[in-house]
Amino acid sequence: MALLIIGSKRADAFADAVRAEAPDLDVRIWPEAGRIEDIRYALAWHPPTGVLKTLPNLEVIVSVGAGVDHLLKDPDLPDLPIVRYVDPDLTNRMVGYLVLHVLFHQRRMCEFLELQRQRKWEFRGEPAMHEVRVGLMGLGVMGEATAKALKPFGFQLLGWSRTQKTIEGVRCFAGQEGLDEFLAGTDILACTLPLTPETRGMINRDLLRKLSRHGRHPRLPGPVFINAGRGGLQVEADILAALDAGELYAASLDVFETEPLPETSPLWTHPRVIVTPHNAAESTPESIGRYTVRQIRRHEAGEPLENLVDRTRGY
Ligand code: NDP
Ligand code: OXD
């Protein structure tokens, strides 16, 4: 029985971490797969199209990421259980990223960075936290944990998901029928949606125009968009157009339509855009190693796998 690690630049580190956790496990790194009949488990991140189909005895696919769009895009993906990565450290990192960027924009930090570059000492007031409405787009593991972390600051919280949720202190909306009301009540939109056929391209100009503009706080000059979900959710040309038209005040983007973000993208130098290189939440080799071995042990013992992906939903 062997585990094949496929597609990640960090494959060596993942292999070391798995071996540290399970010294007897036969761990291989693609394309050095050896006798492919031995391979029963795959740990994958953006595997090349068609590779997983070539493994005749594969039983379980473990995703290096919480998101599985990198697997589901393979038209030849075998019909096997997919375990996505869910881990308290990963969640905590995402919460840290989102809280940081909500506070950053509530305090108008893009403006202060610009003033600093100009050596200008200028007081500009910020809205009180309780006056700012943060809309969490996606109320899964990441969205719900972020809501809980933002609550003690006093922000007004809204959330949107596919199915209706009940989270204390969060006004929850669901589905297409709840989307417009959710957007109209949101000053800072923080997105952790997965990329699926339903969500692809949904952050476009039309959607951004629906964010709270009436009732906008004079000290928060317009709505803010934060995306730590997937770049395929957003239309970057529309974000830039909305920023330049004053329909959007600022954005923090961790994920992009094309990654790495091309050098030619105007997002790099826009004064109201913060760019980070898809590092909102890093999956460390140690925790990936532990998690993968735990799934293998559970499967070998006939116990249910954790965090199984629903392929019909796409996440
Ligand atoms: P979950 O599956 O736990 O949550 C996904 C949420 O999105 C759920 O609330 C779900 O609704 C909602 N959702 C899905 N489709 C729709 C839809 N069509 N309309 C409305 N709501 C929808 O995922 P996680 O919170 O664990 O992770 C979310 C995403 O974050 C990942 O898929 C990945 O893309 C991204 N990510 C990014 C990282 C980074 O470093 N930038 C790191 C880790 C994750 P419902 O609750 O009803 O199912
Ligand atoms: C993830 C990611 O999905 O790293 O976990 O983007």
GROMACS .gro file of C-alpha atoms and ligand atoms in nm:
model
  369
    1MET     CA    1   0.000   0.000   0.000
    2ALA     CA    2   0.144   0.337  -0.101
    3LEU     CA    3   0.062   0.709  -0.091
    4LEU     CA    4   0.142   0.915  -0.401
    5ILE     CA    5   0.194   1.290  -0.363
    6ILE     CA    6   0.102   1.473  -0.681
    7GLY     CA    7   0.132   1.824  -0.811
    8SER     CA    8   0.259   2.033  -0.520
    9LYS     CA    9   0.587   2.224  -0.526
   10ARG     CA   10   0.609   2.130  -0.159
   11ALA     CA   11   0.582   1.754  -0.229
   12ASP     CA   12   0.919   1.678  -0.063
   13ALA     CA   13   0.819   1.858   0.256
   14PHE     CA   14   0.481   1.681   0.258
   15ALA     CA   15   0.653   1.345   0.207
   16ASP     CA   16   0.891   1.413   0.500
   17ALA     CA   17   0.599   1.514   0.719
   18VAL     CA   18   0.399   1.201   0.629
   19ARG     CA   19   0.703   0.979   0.691
   20ALA     CA   20   0.762   1.145   1.029
   21GLU     CA   21   0.405   1.060   1.123
   22ALA     CA   22   0.399   0.708   0.972
   23PRO     CA   23   0.755   0.578   0.919
   24ASP     CA   24   0.630   0.250   0.767
   25LEU     CA   25   0.415   0.409   0.499
   26ASP     CA   26   0.543   0.379   0.142
   27VAL     CA   27   0.540   0.742   0.021
   28ARG     CA   28   0.613   0.831  -0.340
   29ILE     CA   29   0.625   1.158  -0.529
   30TRP     CA   30   0.482   1.186  -0.878
   31PRO     CA   31   0.610   1.134  -1.149
   32GLU     CA   32   0.830   0.874  -0.968
   33ALA     CA   33   0.524   0.662  -0.899
   34GLY     CA   34   0.695   0.321  -0.915
   35ARG     CA   35   0.456   0.025  -0.949
   36ILE     CA   36   0.127   0.210  -0.984
   37GLU     CA   37  -0.079  -0.091  -0.870
   38ASP     CA   38   0.054  -0.026  -0.515
   39ILE     CA   39  -0.096   0.321  -0.489
   40ARG     CA   40  -0.412   0.336  -0.281
   41TYR     CA   41  -0.400   0.697  -0.161
   42ALA     CA   42  -0.320   1.026  -0.335
   43LEU     CA   43  -0.239   1.360  -0.174
   44ALA     CA   44  -0.290   1.616  -0.448
   45TRP     CA   45  -0.271   1.988  -0.529
   46HIS     CA   46  -0.350   2.086  -0.889
   47PRO     CA   47  -0.265   1.738  -1.021
   48PRO     CA   48  -0.203   1.731  -1.397
   49THR     CA   49  -0.521   1.641  -1.583
   50GLY     CA   50  -0.573   1.268  -1.621
   51VAL     CA   51  -0.301   1.151  -1.380
   52LEU     CA   52  -0.536   1.028  -1.107
   53LYS     CA   53  -0.727   0.817  -1.361
   54THR     CA   54  -0.410   0.618  -1.438
   55LEU     CA   55  -0.392   0.476  -1.083
   56PRO     CA   56  -0.592   0.148  -1.100
   57ASN     CA   57  -0.613   0.077  -0.726
   58LEU     CA   58  -0.657   0.429  -0.593
   59GLU     CA   59  -0.914   0.441  -0.310
   60VAL     CA   60  -0.903   0.791  -0.161
   61ILE     CA   61  -0.793   1.136  -0.281
   62VAL     CA   62  -0.683   1.384  -0.013
   63SER     CA   63  -0.682   1.751  -0.120
   64VAL     CA   64  -0.391   1.963   0.001
   65GLY     CA   65  -0.637   2.254   0.006
   66ALA     CA   66  -0.969   2.325   0.172
   67GLY     CA   67  -1.090   2.410  -0.177
   68VAL     CA   68  -1.121   2.126  -0.429
   69ASP     CA   69  -1.175   2.316  -0.755
   70HIS     CA   70  -0.816   2.217  -0.844
   71LEU     CA   71  -0.930   1.852  -0.846
   72LEU     CA   72  -1.282   1.882  -0.984
   73LYS     CA   73  -1.161   2.064  -1.296
   74ASP     CA   74  -1.010   1.733  -1.416
   75PRO     CA   75  -1.269   1.582  -1.658
   76ASP     CA   76  -1.112   1.240  -1.600
   77LEU     CA   77  -1.119   1.256  -1.221
   78PRO     CA   78  -1.201   0.905  -1.095
   79ASP     CA   79  -1.523   0.868  -0.899
   80LEU     CA   80  -1.359   0.816  -0.558
   81PRO     CA   81  -1.402   0.978  -0.216
   82ILE     CA   82  -1.230   1.317  -0.192
   83VAL     CA   83  -1.125   1.438   0.152
   84ARG     CA   84  -1.072   1.813   0.171
   85TYR     CA   85  -0.831   1.966   0.417
   86VAL     CA   86  -0.991   2.112   0.729
   87ASP     CA   87  -0.762   2.200   1.014
   88PRO     CA   88  -0.781   2.438   1.313
   89ASP     CA   89  -0.448   2.600   1.223
   90LEU     CA   90  -0.564   2.663   0.864
   91THR     CA   91  -0.890   2.811   0.990
   92ASN     CA   92  -0.707   3.028   1.241
   93ARG     CA   93  -0.479   3.165   0.970
   94MET     CA   94  -0.777   3.252   0.751
   95VAL     CA   95  -0.951   3.421   1.044
   96GLY     CA   96  -0.633   3.622   1.105
   97TYR     CA   97  -0.619   3.731   0.741
   98LEU     CA   98  -0.983   3.839   0.730
   99VAL     CA   99  -0.983   4.019   1.066
  100LEU     CA  100  -0.662   4.199   0.965
  101HIS     CA  101  -0.809   4.321   0.637
  102VAL     CA  102  -1.147   4.417   0.781
  103LEU     CA  103  -0.971   4.630   1.043
  104PHE     CA  104  -0.725   4.763   0.786
  105HIS     CA  105  -1.003   4.906   0.571
  106GLN     CA  106  -1.226   5.016   0.858
  107ARG     CA  107  -0.923   5.227   0.963
  108ARG     CA  108  -0.874   5.356   0.606
  109MET     CA  109  -0.519   5.227   0.597
  110CYS     CA  110  -0.483   5.253   0.217
  111GLU     CA  111  -0.521   5.629   0.259
  112PHE     CA  112  -0.269   5.644   0.544
  113LEU     CA  113  -0.013   5.444   0.345
  114GLU     CA  114  -0.057   5.689   0.059
  115LEU     CA  115  -0.016   5.986   0.298
  116GLN     CA  116   0.297   5.826   0.441
  117ARG     CA  117   0.447   5.795   0.093
  118GLN     CA  118   0.379   6.168   0.051
  119ARG     CA  119   0.520   6.249   0.402
  120LYS     CA  120   0.187   6.408   0.492
  121TRP     CA  121   0.065   6.425   0.854
  122GLU     CA  122  -0.310   6.436   0.813
  123PHE     CA  123  -0.581   6.327   1.052
  124ARG     CA  124  -0.867   6.133   0.897
  125GLY     CA  125  -1.131   5.982   1.123
  126GLU     CA  126  -1.256   5.629   1.086
  127PRO     CA  127  -1.605   5.494   1.149
  128ALA     CA  128  -1.670   5.327   1.483
  129MET     CA  129  -1.661   4.950   1.455
  130HIS     CA  130  -2.024   4.918   1.561
  131GLU     CA  131  -2.120   5.143   1.268
  132VAL     CA  132  -1.961   4.913   1.010
  133ARG     CA  133  -2.147   4.617   0.860
  134VAL     CA  134  -1.932   4.323   0.760
  135GLY     CA  135  -2.091   4.074   0.521
  136LEU     CA  136  -1.940   3.727   0.522
  137MET     CA  137  -1.994   3.563   0.186
  138GLY     CA  138  -1.968   3.193   0.268
  139LEU     CA  139  -2.058   3.072   0.615
  140GLY     CA  140  -1.870   2.743   0.617
  141VAL     CA  141  -1.571   2.654   0.831
  142MET     CA  142  -1.387   2.978   0.744
  143GLY     CA  143  -1.682   3.217   0.734
  144GLU     CA  144  -1.836   3.106   1.062
  145ALA     CA  145  -1.502   3.115   1.249
  146THR     CA  146  -1.441   3.466   1.112
  147ALA     CA  147  -1.784   3.581   1.228
  148LYS     CA  148  -1.703   3.458   1.578
  149ALA     CA  149  -1.367   3.637   1.576
  150LEU     CA  150  -1.514   3.966   1.450
  151LYS     CA  151  -1.800   3.971   1.698
  152PRO     CA  152  -1.610   4.101   2.004
  153PHE     CA  153  -1.503   4.409   1.804
  154GLY     CA  154  -1.868   4.509   1.779
  155PHE     CA  155  -1.906   4.504   1.398
  156GLN     CA  156  -2.258   4.442   1.269
  157LEU     CA  157  -2.238   4.101   1.104
  158LEU     CA  158  -2.425   3.956   0.811
  159GLY     CA  159  -2.367   3.627   0.636
  160TRP     CA  160  -2.467   3.457   0.313
  161SER     CA  161  -2.459   3.089   0.225
  162ARG     CA  162  -2.630   2.839  -0.005
  163THR     CA  163  -2.845   2.689   0.271
  164GLN     CA  164  -2.993   2.886   0.560
  165LYS     CA  165  -2.773   2.913   0.869
  166THR     CA  166  -2.839   3.025   1.225
  167ILE     CA  167  -2.536   3.184   1.388
  168GLU     CA  168  -2.574   3.392   1.701
  169GLY     CA  169  -2.511   3.760   1.635
  170VAL     CA  170  -2.511   3.718   1.254
  171ARG     CA  171  -2.801   3.814   1.024
  172CYS     CA  172  -2.799   3.512   0.796
  173PHE     CA  173  -2.922   3.514   0.435
  174ALA     CA  174  -2.931   3.224   0.191
  175GLY     CA  175  -2.947   3.156  -0.180
  176GLN     CA  176  -3.019   3.389  -0.472
  177GLU     CA  177  -3.335   3.511  -0.298
  178GLY     CA  178  -3.133   3.642  -0.001
  179LEU     CA  179  -2.839   3.784  -0.195
  180ASP     CA  180  -2.957   4.137  -0.275
  181GLU     CA  181  -3.067   4.214   0.079
  182PHE     CA  182  -2.738   4.076   0.211
  183LEU     CA  183  -2.537   4.294  -0.028
  184ALA     CA  184  -2.746   4.605   0.037
  185GLY     CA  185  -2.668   4.577   0.408
  186THR     CA  186  -2.294   4.518   0.366
  187ASP     CA  187  -2.015   4.780   0.388
  188ILE     CA  188  -1.722   4.536   0.391
  189LEU     CA  189  -1.771   4.215   0.193
  190ALA     CA  190  -1.539   3.932   0.302
  191CYS     CA  191  -1.556   3.632   0.072
  192THR     CA  192  -1.464   3.272   0.146
  193LEU     CA  193  -1.684   3.102  -0.111
  194PRO     CA  194  -1.556   2.793  -0.289
  195LEU     CA  195  -1.517   2.805  -0.667
  196THR     CA  196  -1.797   2.604  -0.827
  197PRO     CA  197  -1.994   2.634  -1.152
  198GLU     CA  198  -2.249   2.840  -0.954
  199THR     CA  199  -2.002   3.084  -0.799
  200ARG     CA  200  -1.761   3.134  -1.091
  201GLY     CA  201  -1.745   3.500  -1.192
  202MET     CA  202  -2.018   3.608  -0.951
  203ILE     CA  203  -1.816   3.899  -0.805
  204ASN     CA  204  -1.878   4.127  -1.101
  205ARG     CA  205  -1.974   4.490  -1.150
  206ASP     CA  206  -2.346   4.420  -1.104
  207LEU     CA  207  -2.287   4.252  -0.772
  208LEU     CA  208  -2.045   4.521  -0.651
  209ARG     CA  209  -2.301   4.790  -0.735
  210LYS     CA  210  -2.547   4.620  -0.501
  211LEU     CA  211  -2.322   4.670  -0.198
  212SER     CA  212  -2.432   4.929   0.054
  213ARG     CA  213  -2.406   5.273  -0.099
  214HIS     CA  214  -2.717   5.431   0.046
  215GLY     CA  215  -2.643   5.488   0.414
  216ARG     CA  216  -2.269   5.468   0.351
  217HIS     CA  217  -2.077   5.609   0.645
  218PRO     CA  218  -1.906   5.943   0.569
  219ARG     CA  219  -1.589   5.812   0.729
  220LEU     CA  220  -1.590   5.492   0.520
  221PRO     CA  221  -1.599   5.641   0.171
  222GLY     CA  222  -1.745   5.334  -0.002
  223PRO     CA  223  -1.779   4.959   0.008
  224VAL     CA  224  -1.481   4.727   0.044
  225PHE     CA  225  -1.426   4.384  -0.112
  226ILE     CA  226  -1.199   4.122   0.043
  227ASN     CA  227  -1.148   3.792  -0.140
  228ALA     CA  228  -0.973   3.497   0.021
  229GLY     CA  229  -1.187   3.233  -0.155
  230ARG     CA  230  -1.077   3.178  -0.513
  231GLY     CA  231  -0.976   3.413  -0.793
  232GLY     CA  232  -1.224   3.252  -1.033
  233LEU     CA  233  -1.505   3.406  -0.827
  234GLN     CA  234  -1.409   3.758  -0.932
  235VAL     CA  235  -1.399   3.958  -1.254
  236GLU     CA  236  -1.086   4.167  -1.205
  237ALA     CA  237  -1.165   4.417  -1.480
  238ASP     CA  238  -1.496   4.486  -1.302
  239ILE     CA  239  -1.324   4.535  -0.965
  240LEU     CA  240  -1.087   4.789  -1.122
  241ALA     CA  241  -1.372   4.966  -1.300
  242ALA     CA  242  -1.575   4.980  -0.978
  243LEU     CA  243  -1.276   5.120  -0.786
  244ASP     CA  244  -1.211   5.383  -1.047
  245ALA     CA  245  -1.580   5.479  -1.064
  246GLY     CA  246  -1.592   5.520  -0.684
  247GLU     CA  247  -1.843   5.234  -0.653
  248LEU     CA  248  -1.586   5.045  -0.451
  249TYR     CA  249  -1.359   5.218  -0.200
  250ALA     CA  250  -1.089   4.951  -0.162
  251ALA     CA  251  -1.010   4.582  -0.202
  252SER     CA  252  -0.786   4.318  -0.048
  253LEU     CA  253  -0.726   4.030  -0.285
  254ASP     CA  254  -0.544   3.710  -0.193
  255VAL     CA  255  -0.661   3.511  -0.494
  256PHE     CA  256  -0.670   3.594  -0.864
  257GLU     CA  257  -0.813   3.485  -1.197
  258THR     CA  258  -0.457   3.390  -1.299
  259GLU     CA  259  -0.199   3.292  -1.037
  260PRO     CA  260   0.069   3.411  -1.000
  261LEU     CA  261  -0.089   3.751  -1.071
  262PRO     CA  262   0.068   3.864  -1.402
  263GLU     CA  263   0.320   4.149  -1.369
  264THR     CA  264   0.110   4.353  -1.610
  265SER     CA  265  -0.198   4.352  -1.386
  266PRO     CA  266  -0.301   4.706  -1.279
  267LEU     CA  267  -0.403   4.555  -0.945
  268TRP     CA  268  -0.035   4.551  -0.837
  269THR     CA  269  -0.010   4.929  -0.827
  270HIS     CA  270  -0.364   5.041  -0.755
  271PRO     CA  271  -0.348   5.267  -0.445
  272ARG     CA  272  -0.665   5.115  -0.299
  273VAL     CA  273  -0.580   4.749  -0.357
  274ILE     CA  274  -0.385   4.518  -0.129
  275VAL     CA  275  -0.240   4.216  -0.310
  276THR     CA  276  -0.122   3.903  -0.128
  277PRO     CA  277   0.007   3.587  -0.303
  278HIS     CA  278  -0.265   3.333  -0.213
  279ASN     CA  279  -0.129   3.304   0.139
  280ALA     CA  280  -0.435   3.393   0.346
  281ALA     CA  281  -0.418   3.047   0.502
  282GLU     CA  282  -0.119   2.825   0.450
  283SER     CA  283  -0.144   2.450   0.491
  284THR     CA  284   0.179   2.359   0.668
  285PRO     CA  285   0.356   2.031   0.579
  286GLU     CA  286   0.338   1.912   0.942
  287SER     CA  287  -0.039   1.949   0.966
  288ILE     CA  288  -0.093   1.812   0.613
  289GLY     CA  289   0.123   1.511   0.710
  290ARG     CA  290  -0.075   1.448   1.029
  291TYR     CA  291  -0.409   1.495   0.854
  292THR     CA  292  -0.325   1.264   0.564
  293VAL     CA  293  -0.201   0.986   0.789
  294ARG     CA  294  -0.512   1.020   1.004
  295GLN     CA  295  -0.735   0.974   0.698
  296ILE     CA  296  -0.535   0.670   0.584
  297ARG     CA  297  -0.557   0.512   0.928
  298ARG     CA  298  -0.928   0.577   0.950
  299HIS     CA  299  -0.988   0.426   0.606
  300GLU     CA  300  -0.772   0.122   0.684
  301ALA     CA  301  -0.965   0.071   1.009
  302GLY     CA  302  -1.300   0.089   0.826
  303GLU     CA  303  -1.389   0.421   0.994
  304PRO     CA  304  -1.552   0.705   0.800
  305LEU     CA  305  -1.328   0.957   0.627
  306GLU     CA  306  -1.352   1.317   0.748
  307ASN     CA  307  -1.460   1.625   0.552
  308LEU     CA  308  -1.580   1.444   0.244
  309VAL     CA  309  -1.652   1.655  -0.063
  310ASP     CA  310  -1.997   1.646  -0.218
  311ARG     CA  311  -1.916   1.630  -0.586
  312THR     CA  312  -2.262   1.731  -0.700
  313ARG     CA  313  -2.240   2.056  -0.496
  314GLY     CA  314  -1.881   2.106  -0.609
  315TYR     CA  315  -1.732   2.174  -0.264
  316NDP     P1  316  -1.689   2.527   0.343
  316NDP     O1  317  -1.727   2.423   0.244
  316NDP     O2  318  -1.689   2.492   0.487
  316NDP     O3  319  -1.784   2.655   0.326
  316NDP     C1  320  -1.825   2.703   0.202
  316NDP     C2  321  -1.937   2.804   0.224
  316NDP     O4  322  -1.974   2.859   0.097
  316NDP     C3  323  -2.063   2.741   0.282
  316NDP     O5  324  -2.123   2.829   0.373
  316NDP     C4  325  -2.152   2.723   0.160
  316NDP     O6  326  -2.290   2.722   0.186
  316NDP     C5  327  -2.115   2.846   0.081
  316NDP     N1  328  -2.150   2.830  -0.060
  316NDP     C6  329  -2.104   2.740  -0.150
  316NDP     N2  330  -2.164   2.756  -0.269
  316NDP     C7  331  -2.251   2.858  -0.254
  316NDP     C8  332  -2.344   2.920  -0.340
  316NDP     N3  333  -2.362   2.880  -0.467
  316NDP     N4  334  -2.418   3.022  -0.291
  316NDP     C9  335  -2.404   3.061  -0.162
  316NDP     N5  336  -2.317   3.006  -0.074
  316NDP    C10  337  -2.242   2.905  -0.121
  316NDP     O7  338  -1.548   2.580   0.297
  316NDP     P2  339  -1.435   2.652   0.387
  316NDP     O8  340  -1.498   2.760   0.465
  316NDP     O9  341  -1.353   2.550   0.457
  316NDP    O10  342  -1.342   2.712   0.271
  316NDP    C11  343  -1.400   2.801   0.180
  316NDP    C12  344  -1.303   2.830   0.064
  316NDP    O11  345  -1.194   2.909   0.109
  316NDP    C13  346  -1.235   2.708   0.001
  316NDP    O12  347  -1.320   2.644  -0.092
  316NDP    C14  348  -1.116   2.771  -0.068
  316NDP    O13  349  -1.152   2.809  -0.200
  316NDP    C15  350  -1.090   2.897   0.014
  316NDP     N6  351  -0.962   2.889   0.086
  316NDP    C16  352  -0.864   2.980   0.051
  316NDP    C17  353  -0.744   2.980   0.116
  316NDP    C18  354  -0.642   3.086   0.087
  316NDP    O14  355  -0.528   3.075   0.134
  316NDP     N7  356  -0.676   3.190   0.014
  316NDP    C19  357  -0.713   2.881   0.221
  316NDP    C20  358  -0.823   2.795   0.253
  316NDP    C21  359  -0.944   2.799   0.187
  316NDP     P3  360  -2.356   2.608   0.278
  316NDP    O15  361  -2.309   2.640   0.419
  316NDP    O16  362  -2.500   2.629   0.262
  316NDP    O17  363  -2.304   2.476   0.229
  317OXD     C1  364  -0.694   2.601   0.022
  317OXD     C2  365  -0.596   2.695  -0.026
  317OXD     O1  366  -0.793   2.578  -0.046
  317OXD     O2  367  -0.481   2.687   0.020
  317OXD     O3  368  -0.675   2.546   0.132
  317OXD     O4  369  -0.625   2.780  -0.108
   0.00000   0.00000   0.00000
